[in-house]
Amino acid sequence: MFNMRKFRKSKRKSGLGTADEKKHNDFTIASLSRVHTQGLKSRFQFVTSLTCWLFYWTRFPDPHVKDERLAVFSLCTSLNGYIMLFSAFVNLVQLSQADDVVFDNCFVNDIAKYVQFAITCPLLSWQVSLLARSKRQRQVETVLNTFLMLVMGVWTNSTPEFQLRMMGFGLTFFFFILLMINLDWAIRETTDNRESFFKGTSHLRYICLTVGITWVTFPVTWLLGPVGIRAIPAAAETVVITVMDLTSKIAFSAYVYYVRFKWSAALKQEAQEQEEAEKEGKADEFKRHRKRKMSFVTGNQLAEMKQLSNLEEGGGATTRTAVGKSPSRTALSPSMRAAPTYPAQFEQAPNQTSAPPIVIANCFDVNALGQLLQGQTPAVFNGGGAGAGATASPQNLMATVNRDYYPAEVPDEGEAFRP
């Protein structure tokens, strides 16, 4: 281990006193001190990242889960575990000098950490679009903005010219703004403009805020550091980057794991309630009226239930029919149609009996045509198949109309998350 006190004492005894030698000695001391600091930082990151990977690896869920939303959370948990593992081994590369770039102010920059950012951060932003159940275009835009931002960051940190570094920083920050806009649109599209970066209580908004708040510290610290305008020393920049790198990854992965844990508990409780309903003989009623109070990700379910109740209260004598889905398939459309008025010929008193209809097989059925002309009873033309005449009866016609106007009940809350 490097001992700074012994090094300075030996230099005093050697009698080196010229200005150039003193400057060289100061640079040597600073370089050795930086190597010592970088070694401690890399070892700390390696141990912490490896511990986080071990935690997630021992809790990797079964990918063959029935609930689609739980499967998405399981995928995100697995991705976060391997992100931590990759980050741990990249810190071993930083201990070597293979990734070092020396600038004009004698600052040695490690490019490996920025390459690590360019690989892991797009996976983190992709998880946000997965949890939001965004459209394919939004997922591609989010990942592409993150990747281009960090590729520009790698080029910026490899460029020795200060003017080119500032130009690269501007382009990188531009892609960062585009990324934040895409995350905001992901929240708005998933919640049907009820929430955004600046309002809302859903877990999706909190996840996006975690990404935005922890990631914004990187460009600010870089600009103030020795590679930028040199407002803070290299040691402070190294400490801030290291802490925020671990904080951003651990905070994001831990929050996703927390939501997954809560969702698993909710599904377990729901299974117990369904089992109790089956014992009491109310399984069909439980399945028909099964509604969760609030989605753990988007919070759409609470708004949908309020919207349905408002429609039913304001509808008066109208009958609630099929409620259309909005184009984003994340919120119920406020449309409402009254039940159709059927002709009087289809209405029948409870005690009234009707004569069985005469089935006319074809136009050459003389007996059936004769009864029809005498007005004895209504007739029904047979389409040729078995039981085809009964399909045109008033009762079956009413059932057909009811089936068209009253389809299956409103889908479960999981429908809002399917692409």
C-alpha positions as semicolon CSV with decimal commas, in nm:
position;residue;x (nm);y (nm);z (nm)
1;M;0,000;0,000;0,000
2;F;0,126;0,343;-0,091
3;N;0,242;0,555;0,207
4;M;0,222;0,927;0,121
5;R;0,407;1,043;0,434
6;K;0,712;0,826;0,369
7;F;0,722;0,936;0,005
8;R;0,728;1,307;0,094
9;K;0,992;1,250;0,365
10;S;1,221;1,069;0,122
11;K;1,189;1,354;-0,128
12;R;1,289;1,611;0,131
13;K;1,604;1,412;0,215
14;S;1,699;1,383;-0,153
15;G;1,747;1,763;-0,178
16;L;1,541;1,814;-0,496
17;G;1,458;2,185;-0,503
18;T;1,425;2,309;-0,859
19;A;1,084;2,425;-0,984
20;D;1,059;2,156;-1,252
21;E;1,151;1,880;-1,013
22;K;0,905;2,009;-0,756
23;K;0,631;2,020;-1,016
24;H;0,720;1,669;-1,125
25;N;0,715;1,548;-0,766
26;D;0,375;1,706;-0,704
27;F;0,236;1,538;-1,014
28;T;0,382;1,205;-0,904
29;I;0,230;1,240;-0,559
30;A;-0,108;1,331;-0,708
31;S;-0,094;1,040;-0,952
32;L;-0,004;0,788;-0,684
33;S;-0,275;0,925;-0,459
34;R;-0,528;0,899;-0,740
35;V;-0,426;0,539;-0,809
36;H;-0,479;0,458;-0,442
37;T;-0,822;0,629;-0,441
38;Q;-0,928;0,461;-0,766
39;G;-0,827;0,124;-0,628
40;L;-1,037;0,167;-0,316
41;K;-1,331;0,295;-0,523
42;S;-1,318;0,007;-0,771
43;R;-1,294;-0,254;-0,496
44;F;-1,588;-0,098;-0,312
45;Q;-1,799;-0,095;-0,628
46;F;-1,701;-0,452;-0,710
47;V;-1,801;-0,586;-0,368
48;T;-2,126;-0,387;-0,355
49;S;-2,237;-0,480;-0,708
50;L;-2,151;-0,845;-0,656
51;T;-2,350;-0,849;-0,332
52;C;-2,654;-0,700;-0,506
53;W;-2,628;-0,956;-0,785
54;L;-2,610;-1,238;-0,533
55;F;-2,920;-1,101;-0,359
56;Y;-3,124;-1,088;-0,681
57;W;-2,985;-1,417;-0,812
58;T;-3,104;-1,605;-0,503
59;R;-3,448;-1,451;-0,560
60;F;-3,482;-1,506;-0,933
61;P;-3,849;-1,597;-0,980
62;D;-3,994;-1,869;-1,197
63;P;-4,035;-1,728;-1,549
64;H;-4,339;-1,951;-1,609
65;V;-4,577;-1,750;-1,393
66;K;-4,940;-1,719;-1,498
67;D;-4,988;-1,351;-1,420
68;E;-4,853;-1,142;-1,708
69;R;-4,765;-0,840;-1,496
70;L;-4,577;-1,055;-1,246
71;A;-4,383;-1,205;-1,536
72;V;-4,273;-0,854;-1,640
73;F;-4,155;-0,780;-1,287
74;S;-3,969;-1,111;-1,282
75;L;-3,792;-1,023;-1,606
76;C;-3,690;-0,684;-1,466
77;T;-3,556;-0,844;-1,149
78;S;-3,342;-1,085;-1,352
79;L;-3,211;-0,801;-1,571
80;N;-3,119;-0,594;-1,266
81;G;-2,927;-0,886;-1,122
82;Y;-2,714;-0,929;-1,434
83;I;-2,665;-0,553;-1,460
84;M;-2,512;-0,561;-1,114
85;L;-2,293;-0,857;-1,209
86;F;-2,164;-0,682;-1,523
87;S;-2,096;-0,362;-1,328
88;A;-1,894;-0,558;-1,075
89;F;-1,660;-0,706;-1,336
90;V;-1,619;-0,376;-1,520
91;N;-1,474;-0,234;-1,199
92;L;-1,198;-0,494;-1,224
93;V;-1,110;-0,351;-1,566
94;Q;-1,088;-0,005;-1,412
95;L;-0,809;-0,127;-1,183
96;S;-0,587;-0,166;-1,489
97;Q;-0,450;0,108;-1,713
98;A;-0,593;-0,030;-2,036
99;D;-0,887;0,211;-2,031
100;D;-0,701;0,526;-1,919
101;V;-0,706;0,850;-2,121
102;V;-0,472;1,133;-2,008
103;F;-0,582;1,495;-2,065
104;D;-0,376;1,813;-2,087
105;N;-0,425;1,886;-1,717
106;C;-0,270;1,547;-1,633
107;F;-0,611;1,406;-1,536
108;V;-0,643;1,036;-1,613
109;N;-0,997;0,939;-1,712
110;D;-1,129;0,582;-1,696
111;I;-1,328;0,506;-2,011
112;A;-1,442;0,164;-1,887
113;K;-1,705;0,311;-1,656
114;Y;-1,863;0,505;-1,943
115;V;-1,868;0,192;-2,158
116;Q;-2,040;0,019;-1,867
117;F;-2,298;0,300;-1,857
118;A;-2,360;0,263;-2,233
119;I;-2,445;-0,107;-2,187
120;T;-2,638;-0,111;-1,859
121;C;-2,836;0,214;-1,871
122;P;-3,033;0,126;-2,190
123;L;-3,144;-0,192;-2,013
124;L;-3,265;0,017;-1,720
125;S;-3,462;0,256;-1,940
126;W;-3,606;-0,039;-2,134
127;Q;-3,745;-0,175;-1,808
128;V;-3,938;0,149;-1,757
129;S;-4,110;0,109;-2,094
130;L;-4,180;-0,257;-2,016
131;L;-4,340;-0,173;-1,683
132;A;-4,543;0,101;-1,852
133;R;-4,654;-0,149;-2,120
134;S;-4,567;0,115;-2,377
135;K;-4,606;0,071;-2,748
136;R;-4,317;-0,073;-2,945
137;Q;-4,226;0,267;-3,086
138;R;-4,197;0,422;-2,739
139;Q;-3,977;0,136;-2,622
140;V;-3,742;0,177;-2,918
141;E;-3,722;0,553;-2,873
142;T;-3,645;0,524;-2,502
143;V;-3,368;0,268;-2,548
144;L;-3,225;0,450;-2,851
145;N;-3,210;0,785;-2,671
146;T;-3,028;0,627;-2,378
147;F;-2,780;0,442;-2,599
148;L;-2,699;0,744;-2,817
149;M;-2,661;0,963;-2,510
150;L;-2,404;0,732;-2,356
151;V;-2,219;0,660;-2,681
152;M;-2,172;1,034;-2,715
153;G;-2,056;1,032;-2,353
154;V;-1,788;0,773;-2,431
155;W;-1,665;0,981;-2,726
156;T;-1,668;1,299;-2,516
157;N;-1,457;1,142;-2,242
158;S;-1,209;1,008;-2,499
159;T;-1,152;1,346;-2,667
160;P;-0,850;1,545;-2,541
161;E;-0,962;1,879;-2,696
162;F;-1,163;2,090;-2,455
163;Q;-1,380;2,250;-2,726
164;L;-1,478;1,914;-2,869
165;R;-1,555;1,785;-2,520
166;M;-1,794;2,074;-2,461
167;M;-1,962;2,012;-2,796
168;G;-1,999;1,645;-2,710
169;F;-2,139;1,736;-2,371
170;G;-2,405;1,952;-2,540
171;L;-2,509;1,666;-2,769
172;T;-2,515;1,423;-2,478
173;F;-2,731;1,654;-2,270
174;F;-2,967;1,695;-2,568
175;F;-3,024;1,319;-2,578
176;F;-3,075;1,326;-2,201
177;I;-3,356;1,580;-2,241
178;L;-3,513;1,361;-2,511
179;L;-3,496;1,065;-2,273
180;M;-3,676;1,257;-2,000
181;I;-3,944;1,362;-2,251
182;N;-3,994;0,999;-2,354
183;L;-4,028;0,890;-1,992
184;D;-4,284;1,164;-1,934
185;W;-4,480;1,051;-2,239
186;A;-4,465;0,691;-2,118
187;I;-4,633;0,800;-1,794
188;R;-4,894;1,008;-1,978
189;E;-4,981;0,740;-2,232
190;T;-5,009;0,464;-1,974
191;T;-5,227;0,669;-1,738
192;D;-5,426;0,842;-2,016
193;N;-5,281;1,186;-1,927
194;R;-5,387;1,161;-1,563
195;E;-5,026;1,160;-1,444
196;S;-4,692;1,299;-1,556
197;F;-4,345;1,366;-1,421
198;F;-4,488;1,641;-1,202
199;K;-4,807;1,484;-1,067
200;G;-4,944;1,145;-0,980
201;T;-4,915;0,871;-0,720
202;S;-4,855;0,558;-0,929
203;H;-4,547;0,344;-0,890
204;L;-4,459;0,402;-1,255
205;R;-4,420;0,774;-1,191
206;Y;-4,199;0,705;-0,888
207;I;-3,981;0,471;-1,095
208;C;-3,938;0,739;-1,364
209;L;-3,859;0,998;-1,097
210;T;-3,593;0,766;-0,957
211;V;-3,431;0,747;-1,299
212;G;-3,454;1,120;-1,366
213;I;-3,327;1,242;-1,028
214;T;-3,036;0,998;-0,998
215;W;-2,924;1,032;-1,359
216;V;-2,925;1,413;-1,373
217;T;-2,636;1,425;-1,124
218;F;-2,398;1,264;-1,376
219;P;-2,388;1,543;-1,638
220;V;-2,380;1,811;-1,366
221;T;-2,087;1,645;-1,186
222;W;-1,904;1,584;-1,513
223;L;-1,940;1,949;-1,617
224;L;-1,803;2,072;-1,283
225;G;-1,527;1,811;-1,270
226;P;-1,168;1,817;-1,402
227;V;-1,276;1,708;-1,751
228;G;-1,520;2,000;-1,771
229;I;-1,477;2,347;-1,623
230;R;-1,261;2,215;-1,333
231;A;-1,471;2,364;-1,054
232;I;-1,435;2,062;-0,825
233;P;-1,127;1,843;-0,767
234;A;-1,084;1,503;-0,922
235;A;-1,129;1,321;-0,591
236;A;-1,470;1,480;-0,533
237;E;-1,580;1,399;-0,887
238;T;-1,474;1,037;-0,845
239;V;-1,659;1,000;-0,516
240;V;-1,980;1,156;-0,650
241;I;-1,980;0,946;-0,970
242;T;-1,916;0,628;-0,773
243;V;-2,185;0,695;-0,515
244;M;-2,446;0,800;-0,770
245;D;-2,371;0,503;-0,995
246;L;-2,442;0,263;-0,711
247;T;-2,733;0,470;-0,582
248;S;-2,909;0,487;-0,919
249;K;-2,881;0,115;-0,989
250;I;-2,963;0,000;-0,636
251;A;-3,254;0,244;-0,596
252;F;-3,407;0,145;-0,930
253;S;-3,366;-0,230;-0,885
254;A;-3,479;-0,221;-0,522
255;Y;-3,793;-0,025;-0,607
256;V;-3,883;-0,267;-0,887
257;Y;-3,825;-0,558;-0,650
258;Y;-4,047;-0,388;-0,389
259;V;-4,333;-0,344;-0,637
260;R;-4,295;-0,705;-0,749
261;F;-4,310;-0,821;-0,386
262;K;-4,625;-0,617;-0,323
263;W;-4,788;-0,747;-0,640
264;S;-4,710;-1,108;-0,544
265;A;-4,871;-1,050;-0,204
266;A;-5,180;-0,904;-0,372
267;L;-5,212;-1,205;-0,603
268;K;-5,172;-1,443;-0,310
269;Q;-5,446;-1,264;-0,117
270;E;-5,667;-1,271;-0,424
271;A;-5,615;-1,647;-0,460
272;Q;-5,719;-1,698;-0,097
273;E;-6,033;-1,489;-0,150
274;Q;-6,118;-1,687;-0,462
275;E;-6,076;-2,014;-0,273
276;E;-6,310;-1,892;0,000
277;A;-6,563;-1,783;-0,263
278;E;-6,552;-2,128;-0,423
279;K;-6,619;-2,290;-0,086
280;E;-6,921;-2,064;-0,037
281;G;-7,049;-2,132;-0,389
282;K;-6,985;-1,777;-0,513
283;A;-6,704;-1,850;-0,756
284;D;-6,886;-1,710;-1,060
285;E;-6,984;-1,393;-0,878
286;F;-6,628;-1,344;-0,751
287;K;-6,486;-1,391;-1,099
288;R;-6,739;-1,155;-1,254
289;H;-6,691;-0,875;-1,004
290;R;-6,321;-0,918;-0,939
291;K;-6,167;-0,571;-0,945
292;R;-5,855;-0,449;-0,774
293;K;-5,868;-0,108;-0,612
294;M;-5,556;0,026;-0,777
295;S;-5,293;-0,089;-1,019
296;F;-4,951;-0,123;-0,860
297;V;-4,789;0,037;-1,164
298;T;-5,017;0,285;-1,338
299;G;-5,305;0,344;-1,097
300;N;-5,555;0,309;-1,383
301;Q;-5,792;0,080;-1,199
302;L;-5,906;0,339;-0,945
303;A;-5,985;0,590;-1,217
304;E;-6,175;0,330;-1,419
305;M;-6,395;0,233;-1,127
306;K;-6,476;0,597;-1,053
307;Q;-6,556;0,658;-1,418
308;L;-6,789;0,359;-1,434
309;S;-6,970;0,463;-1,118
310;N;-7,018;0,815;-1,252
311;L;-7,158;0,679;-1,577
312;E;-7,402;0,453;-1,395
313;E;-7,517;0,730;-1,163
314;G;-7,571;0,978;-1,447
315;G;-7,725;0,731;-1,689
316;G;-8,073;0,727;-1,530
317;A;-8,287;0,459;-1,687
318;T;-8,031;0,373;-1,949
319;T;-7,861;0,039;-1,939
320;R;-7,483;0,026;-1,925
321;T;-7,359;-0,138;-2,240
322;A;-7,016;-0,208;-2,373
323;V;-6,779;0,063;-2,264
324;G;-6,528;0,125;-2,540
325;K;-6,158;0,133;-2,483
326;S;-5,956;0,439;-2,574
327;P;-5,695;0,412;-2,852
328;S;-5,421;0,370;-2,593
329;R;-5,616;0,083;-2,433
330;T;-5,532;0,218;-2,092
331;A;-5,853;0,396;-1,994
332;L;-6,222;0,348;-2,047
333;S;-6,393;0,575;-2,295
334;P;-6,679;0,783;-2,147
335;S;-6,918;0,669;-2,420
336;M;-7,250;0,519;-2,316
337;R;-7,539;0,389;-2,525
338;A;-7,895;0,319;-2,418
339;A;-8,041;-0,023;-2,470
340;P;-8,219;-0,051;-2,806
341;T;-8,597;-0,035;-2,830
342;Y;-8,729;-0,356;-2,978
343;P;-9,040;-0,370;-3,198
344;A;-9,369;-0,455;-3,034
345;Q;-9,398;-0,774;-3,234
346;F;-9,107;-0,917;-3,034
347;E;-9,271;-0,840;-2,700
348;Q;-9,484;-1,113;-2,551
349;A;-9,692;-1,126;-2,237
350;P;-9,579;-1,376;-1,975
351;N;-9,895;-1,589;-1,992
352;Q;-9,948;-1,557;-2,366
353;T;-9,888;-1,873;-2,564
354;S;-9,794;-1,864;-2,924
355;A;-9,855;-2,126;-3,185
356;P;-9,548;-2,301;-3,308
357;P;-9,422;-2,145;-3,628
358;I;-9,459;-2,331;-3,952
359;V;-9,125;-2,420;-4,099
360;I;-9,132;-2,383;-4,478
361;A;-8,868;-2,610;-4,619
362;N;-8,892;-2,461;-4,971
363;C;-9,130;-2,273;-5,198
364;F;-9,281;-2,599;-5,322
365;D;-9,416;-2,696;-4,976
366;V;-9,785;-2,661;-5,074
367;N;-9,937;-2,739;-4,734
368;A;-9,718;-2,492;-4,545
369;L;-9,779;-2,220;-4,801
370;G;-10,153;-2,275;-4,780
371;Q;-10,155;-2,237;-4,401
372;L;-9,947;-1,922;-4,436
373;L;-10,188;-1,765;-4,688
374;Q;-10,482;-1,841;-4,460
375;G;-10,306;-1,645;-4,182
376;Q;-10,314;-1,926;-3,931
377;T;-9,964;-1,878;-3,790
378;P;-9,639;-1,701;-3,879
379;A;-9,389;-1,896;-4,079
380;V;-9,015;-1,925;-4,075
381;F;-8,806;-2,022;-4,375
382;N;-8,564;-2,303;-4,307
383;G;-8,210;-2,233;-4,422
384;G;-8,146;-2,602;-4,477
385;G;-7,957;-2,685;-4,156
386;A;-8,086;-2,857;-3,851
387;G;-8,260;-2,617;-3,625
388;A;-8,211;-2,331;-3,866
389;G;-8,572;-2,226;-3,841
390;A;-8,546;-2,160;-3,469
391;T;-8,264;-1,911;-3,512
392;A;-8,501;-1,650;-3,649
393;S;-8,752;-1,669;-3,365
394;P;-8,816;-1,352;-3,162
395;Q;-8,652;-1,498;-2,853
396;N;-8,336;-1,593;-3,038
397;L;-8,334;-1,260;-3,220
398;M;-8,354;-1,082;-2,885
399;A;-8,067;-1,295;-2,758
400;T;-7,863;-1,211;-3,065
401;V;-7,926;-0,839;-3,025
402;N;-7,847;-0,857;-2,655
403;R;-7,525;-1,039;-2,732
404;D;-7,423;-0,766;-2,977
405;Y;-7,509;-0,482;-2,739
406;Y;-7,397;-0,653;-2,422
407;P;-7,068;-0,833;-2,484
408;A;-6,847;-0,977;-2,216
409;E;-6,794;-0,769;-1,907
410;V;-6,521;-0,508;-1,886
411;P;-6,185;-0,687;-1,904
412;D;-5,977;-0,723;-1,598
413;E;-5,722;-0,459;-1,512
414;G;-5,446;-0,665;-1,669
415;E;-5,579;-0,583;-2,015
416;A;-5,441;-0,231;-1,979
417;F;-5,086;-0,365;-1,973
418;R;-5,098;-0,578;-2,287
419;P;-4,935;-0,434;-2,599
